[in-house]
Amino acid sequence: MAKSGTRRRVTLSGVALATGALVAVTATSGVAHPESSGRTDAPAAVPARSGAPTSTVDRVADFYGAYIDVLFDTGKGRLAHALRSHYLTAGLRQSLVRWESAHHKDGVLRVKSVPTAWKVVYNDSAMGHCWTRVTLTWQDSGNHVHHTRLLVQSDLATRLISGIKADT
C-alpha cells in the first residue's frame, strides 16, 4: 500500500509539472488557444515569416513591408526615399517621379493612402527578370475592404525592382 501511495504522489507530481510547463508555454506563446480561453476566433497557428537576401521575391516583400511601415509610422520622408534608393533601380525612381507628378498618388502603392496589409507572391520569371504579384489591402472609413493589385518586375542580376504597374 505504501508503494502505491508513493507511486500516486510521484505520478501526480509529474502531471502537475507537465501541466505547469504547458501553462507556461501557452502563456508565453502569445496565441490565445480556443480551448483555454473560451474564444473560438483565435488563429490555429502563428504564421511564420522568413526570407533570404538572395531571393528576388523576398526582397520585393521586404521592400513593401518596410515602405508601408515607414509611411504608416512617419509618412513620406527621408527614410521612404532611402528605401526607394536601396530597393529600386534609378530608372524606376525617375519613372515614379513622372508618374506621381501626373497622377498625384504614391507611385509605389498607386494610391494616396497607406494600406492596412500587403501580400507578395511569385508570378513568373524569364529573360533576366522576375515578376511578383503584390496585393495591397485597404480599409475605408466605413470598414469596407478594397484591394489594389500590382505586378512588380525585378532584375534577377541585381534583385532591384525595375517596374511597377497595375495588375488587371
N, CA and C atoms as an extended XYZ file, in Angstrom:
504
Properties=species:S:1:pos:R:3:atomname:S:1:resname:S:1:resid:I:1 pbc="F F F"
N         0.814       -1.189        0.000 N   MET     1
C         0.000        0.000        0.000 CA  MET     1
C         0.857        1.252        0.000 C   MET     1
N         1.937        1.210        0.763 N   ALA     2
C         2.824        2.368        0.808 CA  ALA     2
C         3.439        2.626       -0.551 C   ALA     2
N         3.739        1.533       -1.262 N   LYS     3
C         4.338        1.699       -2.579 CA  LYS     3
C         3.350        2.367       -3.540 C   LYS     3
N         2.075        1.949       -3.498 N   SER     4
C         1.121        2.518       -4.436 CA  SER     4
C         0.836        3.977       -4.101 C   SER     4
N         0.810        4.358       -2.821 N   GLY     5
C         0.625        5.760       -2.440 CA  GLY     5
C         1.790        6.619       -2.901 C   GLY     5
N         2.984        6.075       -2.781 N   THR     6
C         4.173        6.805       -3.245 CA  THR     6
C         4.112        6.981       -4.752 C   THR     6
N         3.717        5.919       -5.428 N   ARG     7
C         3.642        5.974       -6.891 CA  ARG     7
C         2.605        7.009       -7.316 C   ARG     7
N         1.461        7.077       -6.611 N   ARG     8
C         0.439        8.061       -6.931 CA  ARG     8
C         0.957        9.479       -6.745 C   ARG     8
N         1.683        9.702       -5.648 N   ARG     9
C         2.223       11.044       -5.406 CA  ARG     9
C         3.236       11.422       -6.476 C   ARG     9
N         4.078       10.496       -6.867 N   VAL    10
C         5.066       10.766       -7.910 CA  VAL    10
C         4.357       11.023       -9.238 C   VAL    10
N         3.359       10.213       -9.554 N   THR    11
C         2.620       10.392      -10.798 CA  THR    11
C         1.890       11.722      -10.790 C   THR    11
N         1.221       12.059       -9.697 N   LEU    12
C         0.536       13.340       -9.608 CA  LEU    12
C         1.514       14.497       -9.686 C   LEU    12
N         2.685       14.353       -9.088 N   SER    13
C         3.701       15.402       -9.187 CA  SER    13
C         4.146       15.586      -10.630 C   SER    13
N         4.339       14.464      -11.326 N   GLY    14
C         4.738       14.534      -12.736 CA  GLY    14
C         3.682       15.212      -13.586 C   GLY    14
N         2.401       14.891      -13.325 N   VAL    15
C         1.308       15.521      -14.062 CA  VAL    15
C         1.277       17.012      -13.766 C   VAL    15
N         1.440       17.369      -12.501 N   ALA    16
C         1.433       18.781      -12.121 CA  ALA    16
C         2.577       19.521      -12.799 C   ALA    16
N         3.755       18.929      -12.830 N   LEU    17
C         4.899       19.566      -13.502 CA  LEU    17
C         4.643       19.712      -14.990 C   LEU    17
N         4.127       18.662      -15.607 N   ALA    18
C         3.848       18.724      -17.046 CA  ALA    18
C         2.788       19.772      -17.344 C   ALA    18
N         1.736       19.831      -16.543 N   THR    19
C         0.689       20.827      -16.736 CA  THR    19
C         1.231       22.229      -16.525 C   THR    19
N         2.071       22.402      -15.529 N   GLY    20
C         2.686       23.707      -15.287 CA  GLY    20
C         3.534       24.141      -16.464 C   GLY    20
N         4.269       23.213      -17.038 N   ALA    21
C         5.089       23.542      -18.208 CA  ALA    21
C         4.211       23.919      -19.380 C   ALA    21
N         3.092       23.204      -19.568 N   LEU    22
C         2.180       23.514      -20.649 CA  LEU    22
C         1.566       24.896      -20.463 C   LEU    22
N         1.166       25.208      -19.248 N   VAL    23
C         0.602       26.526      -18.965 CA  VAL    23
C         1.643       27.608      -19.223 C   VAL    23
N         2.885       27.374      -18.819 N   ALA    24
C         3.934       28.367      -19.034 CA  ALA    24
C         4.178       28.573      -20.516 C   ALA    24
N         4.217       27.495      -21.306 N   VAL    25
C         4.419       27.623      -22.743 CA  VAL    25
C         3.244       28.344      -23.373 C   VAL    25
N         2.034       27.995      -22.995 N   THR    26
C         0.849       28.646      -23.545 CA  THR    26
C         0.832       30.120      -23.178 C   THR    26
N         1.202       30.445      -21.977 N   ALA    27
C         1.169       31.840      -21.538 CA  ALA    27
C         2.201       32.687      -22.255 C   ALA    27
N         3.303       32.113      -22.660 N   THR    28
C         4.340       32.909      -23.307 CA  THR    28
C         4.289       32.843      -24.818 C   THR    28
N         3.402       32.010      -25.381 N   SER    29
C         3.390       31.857      -26.836 CA  SER    29
C         2.735       33.028      -27.551 C   SER    29
N         1.917       33.819      -26.874 N   GLY    30
C         1.287       34.970      -27.494 CA  GLY    30
C         0.060       34.620      -28.325 C   GLY    30
N        -0.386       33.369      -28.302 N   VAL    31
C        -1.555       32.952      -29.059 CA  VAL    31
C        -2.624       32.495      -28.088 C   VAL    31
N        -3.824       33.012      -28.240 N   ALA    32
C        -4.928       32.553      -27.396 CA  ALA    32
C        -5.447       31.259      -27.977 C   ALA    32
N        -5.488       30.214      -27.175 N   HIS    33
C        -5.995       28.930      -27.621 CA  HIS    33
C        -7.466       28.839      -27.273 C   HIS    33
N        -8.317       28.490      -28.252 N   PRO    34
C        -9.760       28.451      -28.006 CA  PRO    34
C       -10.145       27.577      -26.830 C   PRO    34
N        -9.485       26.437      -26.653 N   GLU    35
C        -9.870       25.545      -25.583 CA  GLU    35
C        -9.541       26.104      -24.200 C   GLU    35
N        -8.591       27.027      -24.108 N   SER    36
C        -8.220       27.549      -22.794 CA  SER    36
C        -8.845       28.901      -22.499 C   SER    36
N        -9.229       29.651      -23.533 N   SER    37
C        -9.737       30.991      -23.276 CA  SER    37
C       -11.225       31.128      -23.526 C   SER    37
N       -11.833       30.103      -24.110 N   GLY    38
C       -13.247       30.209      -24.423 CA  GLY    38
C       -13.500       30.904      -25.747 C   GLY    38
N       -12.465       31.452      -26.380 N   ARG    39
C       -12.620       32.131      -27.660 CA  ARG    39
C       -12.492       31.119      -28.787 C   ARG    39
N       -13.232       31.333      -29.842 N   THR    40
C       -13.150       30.428      -30.989 CA  THR    40
C       -12.620       31.120      -32.228 C   THR    40
N       -12.271       32.407      -32.151 N   ASP    41
C       -11.805       33.133      -33.321 CA  ASP    41
C       -10.281       33.260      -33.378 C   ASP    41
N        -9.571       32.612      -32.486 N   ALA    42
C        -8.112       32.696      -32.479 CA  ALA    42
C        -7.530       31.850      -33.607 C   ALA    42
N        -6.404       32.303      -34.201 N   PRO    43
C        -5.789       31.518      -35.273 CA  PRO    43
C        -5.257       30.198      -34.738 C   PRO    43
N        -5.227       29.195      -35.602 N   ALA    44
C        -4.748       27.872      -35.208 CA  ALA    44
C        -3.242       27.882      -34.951 C   ALA    44
N        -2.516       28.691      -35.691 N   ALA    45
C        -1.063       28.736      -35.532 CA  ALA    45
C        -0.563       30.134      -35.871 C   ALA    45
N         0.553       30.483      -35.316 N   VAL    46
C         1.171       31.761      -35.611 CA  VAL    46
C         1.847       31.647      -36.976 C   VAL    46
N         1.559       32.566      -37.913 N   PRO    47
C         2.185       32.461      -39.231 CA  PRO    47
C         3.695       32.721      -39.127 C   PRO    47
N         4.443       31.942      -39.860 N   ALA    48
C         5.894       32.108      -39.884 CA  ALA    48
C         6.257       33.110      -40.961 C   ALA    48
N         7.265       33.885      -40.692 N   ARG    49
C         7.784       34.823      -41.675 CA  ARG    49
C         9.271       34.555      -41.803 C   ARG    49
N         9.707       34.425      -43.022 N   SER    50
C        11.122       34.169      -43.237 CA  SER    50
C        11.511       34.770      -44.575 C   SER    50
N        12.768       34.710      -44.881 N   GLY    51
C        13.222       35.242      -46.150 CA  GLY    51
C        14.699       34.997      -46.330 C   GLY    51
N        15.168       35.351      -47.506 N   ALA    52
C        16.588       35.209      -47.818 CA  ALA    52
C        17.026       36.413      -48.642 C   ALA    52
N        18.196       36.956      -48.351 N   PRO    53
C        18.646       38.135      -49.091 CA  PRO    53
C        18.920       37.849      -50.563 C   PRO    53
N        19.030       36.586      -50.944 N   THR    54
C        19.276       36.242      -52.336 CA  THR    54
C        17.994       36.014      -53.124 C   THR    54
N        16.844       36.004      -52.465 N   SER    55
C        15.564       35.773      -53.126 CA  SER    55
C        14.988       37.091      -53.628 C   SER    55
N        14.729       37.151      -54.915 N   THR    56
C        14.136       38.353      -55.514 CA  THR    56
C        12.740       38.601      -54.963 C   THR    56
N        11.945       37.556      -54.800 N   VAL    57
C        10.581       37.695      -54.276 CA  VAL    57
C        10.620       38.196      -52.830 C   VAL    57
N        11.529       37.651      -52.023 N   ASP    58
C        11.656       38.104      -50.634 CA  ASP    58
C        12.047       39.573      -50.572 C   ASP    58
N        12.897       40.010      -51.485 N   ARG    59
C        13.303       41.419      -51.485 CA  ARG    59
C        12.131       42.335      -51.813 C   ARG    59
N        11.253       41.907      -52.720 N   VAL    60
C        10.053       42.695      -53.021 CA  VAL    60
C         9.176       42.765      -51.774 C   VAL    60
N         8.986       41.633      -51.114 N   ALA    61
C         8.180       41.603      -49.886 CA  ALA    61
C         8.823       42.459      -48.797 C   ALA    61
N        10.148       42.375      -48.665 N   ASP    62
C        10.848       43.197      -47.669 CA  ASP    62
C        10.656       44.675      -47.956 C   ASP    62
N        10.778       45.053      -49.234 N   PHE    63
C        10.609       46.460      -49.598 CA  PHE    63
C         9.199       46.937      -49.272 C   PHE    63
N         8.189       46.214      -49.735 N   TYR    64
C         6.814       46.665      -49.492 CA  TYR    64
C         6.502       46.697      -47.997 C   TYR    64
N         6.970       45.715      -47.242 N   GLY    65
C         6.746       45.722      -45.799 CA  GLY    65
C         7.377       46.924      -45.124 C   GLY    65
N         8.637       47.191      -45.438 N   ALA    66
C         9.346       48.319      -44.829 CA  ALA    66
C         8.768       49.651      -45.294 C   ALA    66
N         8.473       49.765      -46.581 N   TYR    67
C         7.956       51.014      -47.144 CA  TYR    67
C         6.603       51.368      -46.527 C   TYR    67
N         5.724       50.379      -46.426 N   ILE    68
C         4.406       50.618      -45.826 CA  ILE    68
C         4.543       50.959      -44.346 C   ILE    68
N         5.437       50.275      -43.633 N   ASP    69
C         5.679       50.599      -42.217 CA  ASP    69
C         6.117       52.052      -42.056 C   ASP    69
N         7.044       52.486      -42.883 N   VAL    70
C         7.556       53.858      -42.787 CA  VAL    70
C         6.452       54.858      -43.084 C   VAL    70
N         5.683       54.632      -44.142 N   LEU    71
C         4.592       55.564      -44.459 CA  LEU    71
C         3.552       55.597      -43.350 C   LEU    71
N         3.257       54.449      -42.777 N   PHE    72
C         2.281       54.367      -41.682 CA  PHE    72
C         2.798       55.099      -40.443 C   PHE    72
N         4.088       54.900      -40.132 N   ASP    73
C         4.658       55.480      -38.910 CA  ASP    73
C         4.969       56.967      -39.026 C   ASP    73
N         5.623       57.364      -40.116 N   THR    74
C         6.140       58.731      -40.191 CA  THR    74
C         5.771       59.484      -41.459 C   THR    74
N         5.148       58.829      -42.404 N   GLY    75
C         4.819       59.484      -43.667 CA  GLY    75
C         6.012       59.485      -44.608 C   GLY    75
N         5.797       60.086      -45.753 N   LYS    76
C         6.844       60.101      -46.775 CA  LYS    76
C         7.923       61.097      -46.362 C   LYS    76
N         9.098       60.593      -46.162 N   GLY    77
C        10.211       61.440      -45.745 CA  GLY    77
C        11.527       60.834      -46.188 C   GLY    77
N        12.571       61.164      -45.458 N   ARG    78
C        13.917       60.708      -45.827 CA  ARG    78
C        14.045       59.193      -45.839 C   ARG    78
N        13.431       58.507      -44.866 N   LEU    79
C        13.546       57.055      -44.811 CA  LEU    79
C        12.826       56.394      -45.987 C   LEU    79
N        11.653       56.898      -46.359 N   ALA    80
C        10.935       56.356      -47.518 CA  ALA    80
C        11.768       56.531      -48.783 C   ALA    80
N        12.410       57.681      -48.929 N   HIS    81
C        13.278       57.924      -50.096 CA  HIS    81
C        14.513       57.026      -50.051 C   HIS    81
N        15.051       56.798      -48.866 N   ALA    82
C        16.214       55.910      -48.733 CA  ALA    82
C        15.843       54.480      -49.114 C   ALA    82
N        14.653       54.035      -48.720 N   LEU    83
C        14.203       52.696      -49.108 CA  LEU    83
C        14.056       52.584      -50.620 C   LEU    83
N        13.504       53.608      -51.236 N   ARG    84
C        13.393       53.619      -52.697 CA  ARG    84
C        14.782       53.548      -53.336 C   ARG    84
N        15.722       54.296      -52.801 N   SER    85
C        17.077       54.286      -53.357 CA  SER    85
C        17.735       52.921      -53.221 C   SER    85
N        17.459       52.234      -52.136 N   HIS    86
C        18.085       50.933      -51.880 CA  HIS    86
C        17.448       49.804      -52.707 C   HIS    86
N        16.131       49.819      -52.873 N   TYR    87
C        15.425       48.694      -53.483 CA  TYR    87
C        15.025       48.897      -54.946 C   TYR    87
N        14.990       50.127      -55.436 N   LEU    88
C        14.508       50.403      -56.788 CA  LEU    88
C        15.646       50.838      -57.702 C   LEU    88
N        15.549       50.487      -58.980 N   THR    89
C        16.552       50.948      -59.943 CA  THR    89
C        16.418       52.456      -60.132 C   THR    89
N        17.496       53.075      -60.590 N   ALA    90
C        17.478       54.523      -60.842 CA  ALA    90
C        16.435       54.856      -61.903 C   ALA    90
N        16.315       54.020      -62.925 N   GLY    91
C        15.321       54.261      -63.974 CA  GLY    91
C        13.900       54.226      -63.442 C   GLY    91
N        13.602       53.285      -62.556 N   LEU    92
C        12.261       53.218      -61.977 CA  LEU    92
C        12.006       54.425      -61.084 C   LEU    92
N        12.989       54.835      -60.315 N   ARG    93
C        12.799       56.023      -59.454 CA  ARG    93
C        12.454       57.245      -60.292 C   ARG    93
N        13.128       57.431      -61.429 N   GLN    94
C        12.832       58.566      -62.313 CA  GLN    94
C        11.432       58.430      -62.911 C   GLN    94
N        11.073       57.221      -63.300 N   SER    95
C         9.743       56.969      -63.857 CA  SER    95
C         8.653       57.244      -62.818 C   SER    95
N         8.911       56.878      -61.558 N   LEU    96
C         7.932       57.116      -60.489 CA  LEU    96
C         7.721       58.605      -60.239 C   LEU    96
N         8.777       59.396      -60.341 N   VAL    97
C         8.648       60.851      -60.155 CA  VAL    97
C         7.691       61.415      -61.210 C   VAL    97
N         7.869       60.999      -62.462 N   ARG    98
C         6.980       61.471      -63.535 CA  ARG    98
C         5.545       60.980      -63.305 C   ARG    98
N         5.386       59.684      -62.938 N   TRP    99
C         4.059       59.121      -62.719 CA  TRP    99
C         3.353       59.838      -61.570 C   TRP    99
N         4.066       60.060      -60.474 N   GLU   100
C         3.478       60.725      -59.304 CA  GLU   100
C         3.092       62.165      -59.611 C   GLU   100
N         3.867       62.845      -60.426 N   SER   101
C         3.552       64.216      -60.805 CA  SER   101
C         2.260       64.255      -61.628 C   SER   101
N         2.071       63.288      -62.494 N   ALA   102
C         0.881       63.246      -63.345 CA  ALA   102
C        -0.358       62.757      -62.603 C   ALA   102
N        -0.200       61.825      -61.668 N   HIS   103
C        -1.352       61.199      -61.014 CA  HIS   103
C        -1.623       61.668      -59.582 C   HIS   103
N        -0.688       62.377      -58.978 N   HIS   104
C        -0.826       62.876      -57.603 CA  HIS   104
C        -1.101       61.760      -56.603 C   HIS   104
N        -0.425       60.642      -56.798 N   LYS   105
C        -0.516       59.482      -55.907 CA  LYS   105
C         0.882       58.930      -55.701 C   LYS   105
N         1.034       58.055      -54.711 N   ASP   106
C         2.303       57.369      -54.487 CA  ASP   106
C         2.473       56.331      -55.596 C   ASP   106
N         3.553       56.408      -56.332 N   GLY   107
C         3.772       55.507      -57.462 CA  GLY   107
C         4.067       54.078      -57.071 C   GLY   107
N         4.613       53.861      -55.896 N   VAL   108
C         4.901       52.507      -55.428 CA  VAL   108
C         3.616       51.796      -55.055 C   VAL   108
N         2.685       52.522      -54.433 N   LEU   109
C         1.423       51.948      -53.969 CA  LEU   109
C         0.278       52.178      -54.954 C   LEU   109
N         0.411       53.184      -55.823 N   ARG   110
C        -0.585       53.572      -56.818 CA  ARG   110
C        -1.842       54.181      -56.208 C   ARG   110
N        -1.758       54.681      -54.987 N   VAL   111
C        -2.867       55.380      -54.329 CA  VAL   111
C        -2.291       56.458      -53.421 C   VAL   111
N        -3.168       57.231      -52.775 N   LYS   112
C        -2.726       58.298      -51.886 CA  LYS   112
C        -2.526       57.850      -50.447 C   LYS   112
N        -3.278       56.854      -49.989 N   SER   113
C        -3.230       56.473      -48.577 CA  SER   113
C        -2.302       55.278      -48.356 C   SER   113
N        -2.265       54.818      -47.105 N   VAL   114
C        -1.395       53.707      -46.722 CA  VAL   114
C        -2.244       52.461      -46.508 C   VAL   114
N        -1.857       51.329      -47.100 N   PRO   115
C        -2.655       50.103      -46.943 CA  PRO   115
C        -2.590       49.554      -45.524 C   PRO   115
N        -3.567       48.721      -45.192 N   THR   116
C        -3.603       48.077      -43.879 CA  THR   116
C        -2.920       46.714      -43.896 C   THR   116
N        -2.670       46.168      -45.091 N   ALA   117
C        -1.990       44.875      -45.207 CA  ALA   117
C        -1.420       44.739      -46.613 C   ALA   117
N        -0.493       43.820      -46.762 N   TRP   118
C         0.118       43.545      -48.065 CA  TRP   118
C         0.474       42.078      -48.166 C   TRP   118
N         0.531       41.583      -49.415 N   LYS   119
C         0.917       40.198      -49.672 CA  LYS   119
C         1.690       40.169      -50.983 C   LYS   119
N         2.770       39.404      -51.024 N   VAL   120
C         3.602       39.290      -52.217 CA  VAL   120
C         3.739       37.817      -52.574 C   VAL   120
N         3.479       37.479      -53.838 N   VAL   121
C         3.644       36.105      -54.306 CA  VAL   121
C         4.394       36.103      -55.637 C   VAL   121
N         5.143       35.036      -55.859 N   TYR   122
C         5.865       34.835      -57.118 CA  TYR   122
C         4.869       34.691      -58.252 C   TYR   122
N         5.181       35.282      -59.409 N   ASN   123
C         4.322       35.146      -60.575 CA  ASN   123
C         5.024       34.432      -61.726 C   ASN   123
N         6.198       34.912      -62.132 N   ASP   124
C         6.863       34.347      -63.301 CA  ASP   124
C         8.289       34.888      -63.367 C   ASP   124
N         9.124       34.233      -64.150 N   SER   125
C        10.455       34.769      -64.421 CA  SER   125
C        10.914       34.307      -65.796 C   SER   125
N        11.610       35.205      -66.484 N   ALA   126
C        12.147       34.924      -67.815 CA  ALA   126
C        13.007       36.099      -68.246 C   ALA   126
N        13.943       35.814      -69.136 N   MET   127
C        14.756       36.857      -69.772 CA  MET   127
C        15.403       37.807      -68.763 C   MET   127
N        15.887       37.263      -67.647 N   GLY   128
C        16.602       38.074      -66.669 CA  GLY   128
C        15.737       38.845      -65.699 C   GLY   128
N        14.425       38.579      -65.710 N   HIS   129
C        13.506       39.298      -64.828 CA  HIS   129
C        12.650       38.323      -64.033 C   HIS   129
N        12.169       38.792      -62.904 N   CYS   130
C        11.223       38.057      -62.073 CA  CYS   130
C        10.025       38.974      -61.856 C   CYS   130
N         8.818       38.413      -61.963 N   TRP   131
C         7.610       39.181      -61.716 CA  TRP   131
C         6.912       38.635      -60.477 C   TRP   131
N         6.503       39.545      -59.628 N   THR   132
C         5.749       39.183      -58.436 CA  THR   132
C         4.423       39.934      -58.454 C   THR   132
N         3.430       39.331      -57.838 N   ARG   133
C         2.137       39.999      -57.687 CA  ARG   133
C         2.045       40.510      -56.248 C   ARG   133
N         1.742       41.778      -56.121 N   VAL   134
C         1.598       42.416      -54.816 CA  VAL   134
C         0.127       42.779      -54.654 C   VAL   134
N        -0.461       42.327      -53.564 N   THR   135
C        -1.844       42.681      -53.247 CA  THR   135
C        -1.826       43.564      -52.011 C   THR   135
N        -2.327       44.768      -52.160 N   LEU   136
C        -2.422       45.725      -51.052 CA  LEU   136
C        -3.877       45.777      -50.602 C   LEU   136
N        -4.087       45.743      -49.300 N   THR   137
C        -5.437       45.764      -48.737 CA  THR   137
C        -5.670       47.109      -48.070 C   THR   137
N        -6.827       47.684      -48.346 N   TRP   138
C        -7.219       48.984      -47.818 CA  TRP   138
C        -8.533       48.836      -47.085 C   TRP   138
N        -8.699       49.597      -46.040 N   GLN   139
C        -9.972       49.625      -45.329 CA  GLN   139
C       -10.396       51.074      -45.232 C   GLN   139
N       -11.558       51.410      -45.800 N   ASP   140
C       -12.013       52.797      -45.773 CA  ASP   140
C       -12.722       53.110      -44.464 C   ASP   140
N       -13.187       54.332      -44.324 N   SER   141
C       -13.797       54.775      -43.072 CA  SER   141
C       -15.077       54.004      -42.740 C   SER   141
N       -15.721       53.405      -43.732 N   GLY   142
C       -16.915       52.608      -43.497 CA  GLY   142
C       -16.597       51.133      -43.290 C   GLY   142
N       -15.309       50.830      -43.021 N   ASN   143
C       -14.828       49.464      -42.815 CA  ASN   143
C       -15.032       48.556      -44.025 C   ASN   143
N       -15.097       49.143      -45.216 N   HIS   144
C       -15.157       48.354      -46.444 CA  HIS   144
C       -13.729       48.031      -46.864 C   HIS   144
N       -13.489       46.797      -47.252 N   VAL   145
C       -12.159       46.352      -47.642 CA  VAL   145
C       -12.017       46.434      -49.159 C   VAL   145
N       -10.900       47.006      -49.607 N   HIS   146
C       -10.589       47.129      -51.032 CA  HIS   146
C        -9.180       46.579      -51.263 C   HIS   146
N        -8.918       46.165      -52.491 N   HIS   147
C        -7.596       45.638      -52.827 CA  HIS   147
C        -7.033       46.365      -54.042 C   HIS   147
N        -5.745       46.583      -54.022 N   THR   148
C        -5.010       47.064      -55.181 CA  THR   148
C        -4.023       45.963      -55.525 C   THR   148
N        -4.011       45.573      -56.795 N   ARG   149
C        -3.100       44.509      -57.227 CA  ARG   149
C        -2.077       45.099      -58.183 C   ARG   149
N        -0.818       44.808      -57.896 N   LEU   150
C         0.286       45.325      -58.701 CA  LEU   150
C         1.098       44.171      -59.256 C   LEU   150
N         1.681       44.374      -60.412 N   LEU   151
C         2.641       43.449      -60.983 CA  LEU   151
C         3.994       44.146      -60.904 C   LEU   151
N         4.912       43.548      -60.167 N   VAL   152
C         6.213       44.171      -59.897 CA  VAL   152
C         7.295       43.368      -60.608 C   VAL   152
N         8.116       44.070      -61.380 N   GLN   153
C         9.224       43.454      -62.111 CA  GLN   153
C        10.529       43.736      -61.382 C   GLN   153
N        11.365       42.701      -61.256 N   SER   154
C        12.686       42.845      -60.651 CA  SER   154
C        13.737       42.295      -61.607 C   SER   154
N        14.923       42.877      -61.567 N   ASP   155
C        16.048       42.365      -62.344 CA  ASP   155
C        16.699       41.244      -61.548 C   ASP   155
N        16.839       40.075      -62.168 N   LEU   156
C        17.416       38.935      -61.455 CA  LEU   156
C        18.888       39.155      -61.093 C   LEU   156
N        19.622       39.864      -61.929 N   ALA   157
C        21.055       40.064      -61.672 CA  ALA   157
C        21.295       40.922      -60.435 C   ALA   157
N        20.480       41.950      -60.255 N   THR   158
C        20.695       42.886      -59.139 CA  THR   158
C        19.666       42.713      -58.026 C   THR   158
N        18.547       42.031      -58.320 N   ARG   159
C        17.407       41.857      -57.421 CA  ARG   159
C        16.725       43.193      -57.109 C   ARG   159
N        16.999       44.223      -57.898 N   LEU   160
C        16.353       45.524      -57.709 CA  LEU   160
C        15.023       45.553      -58.457 C   LEU   160
N        14.060       46.256      -57.887 N   ILE   161
C        12.754       46.417      -58.517 CA  ILE   161
C        12.913       47.395      -59.670 C   ILE   161
N        12.481       46.968      -60.860 N   SER   162
C        12.697       47.799      -62.058 CA  SER   162
C        11.398       48.211      -62.724 C   SER   162
N        10.253       47.739      -62.251 N   GLY   163
C         8.981       48.132      -62.846 CA  GLY   163
C         7.816       47.844      -61.904 C   GLY   163
N         6.824       48.729      -61.923 N   ILE   164
C         5.603       48.564      -61.133 CA  ILE   164
C         4.444       48.998      -62.004 C   ILE   164
N         3.451       48.138      -62.148 N   LYS   165
C         2.262       48.528      -62.887 CA  LYS   165
C         1.043       47.875      -62.266 C   LYS   165
N        -0.114       48.453      -62.558 N   ALA   166
C        -1.378       47.900      -62.054 CA  ALA   166
C        -1.580       46.533      -62.686 C   ALA   166
N        -2.036       45.579      -61.888 N   ASP   167
C        -2.289       44.219      -62.347 CA  ASP   167
C        -3.791       44.077      -62.552 C   ASP   167
N        -4.183       44.058      -63.796 N   THR   168
C        -5.620       43.992      -64.092 CA  THR   168
C        -6.059       42.607      -64.464 C   THR   168
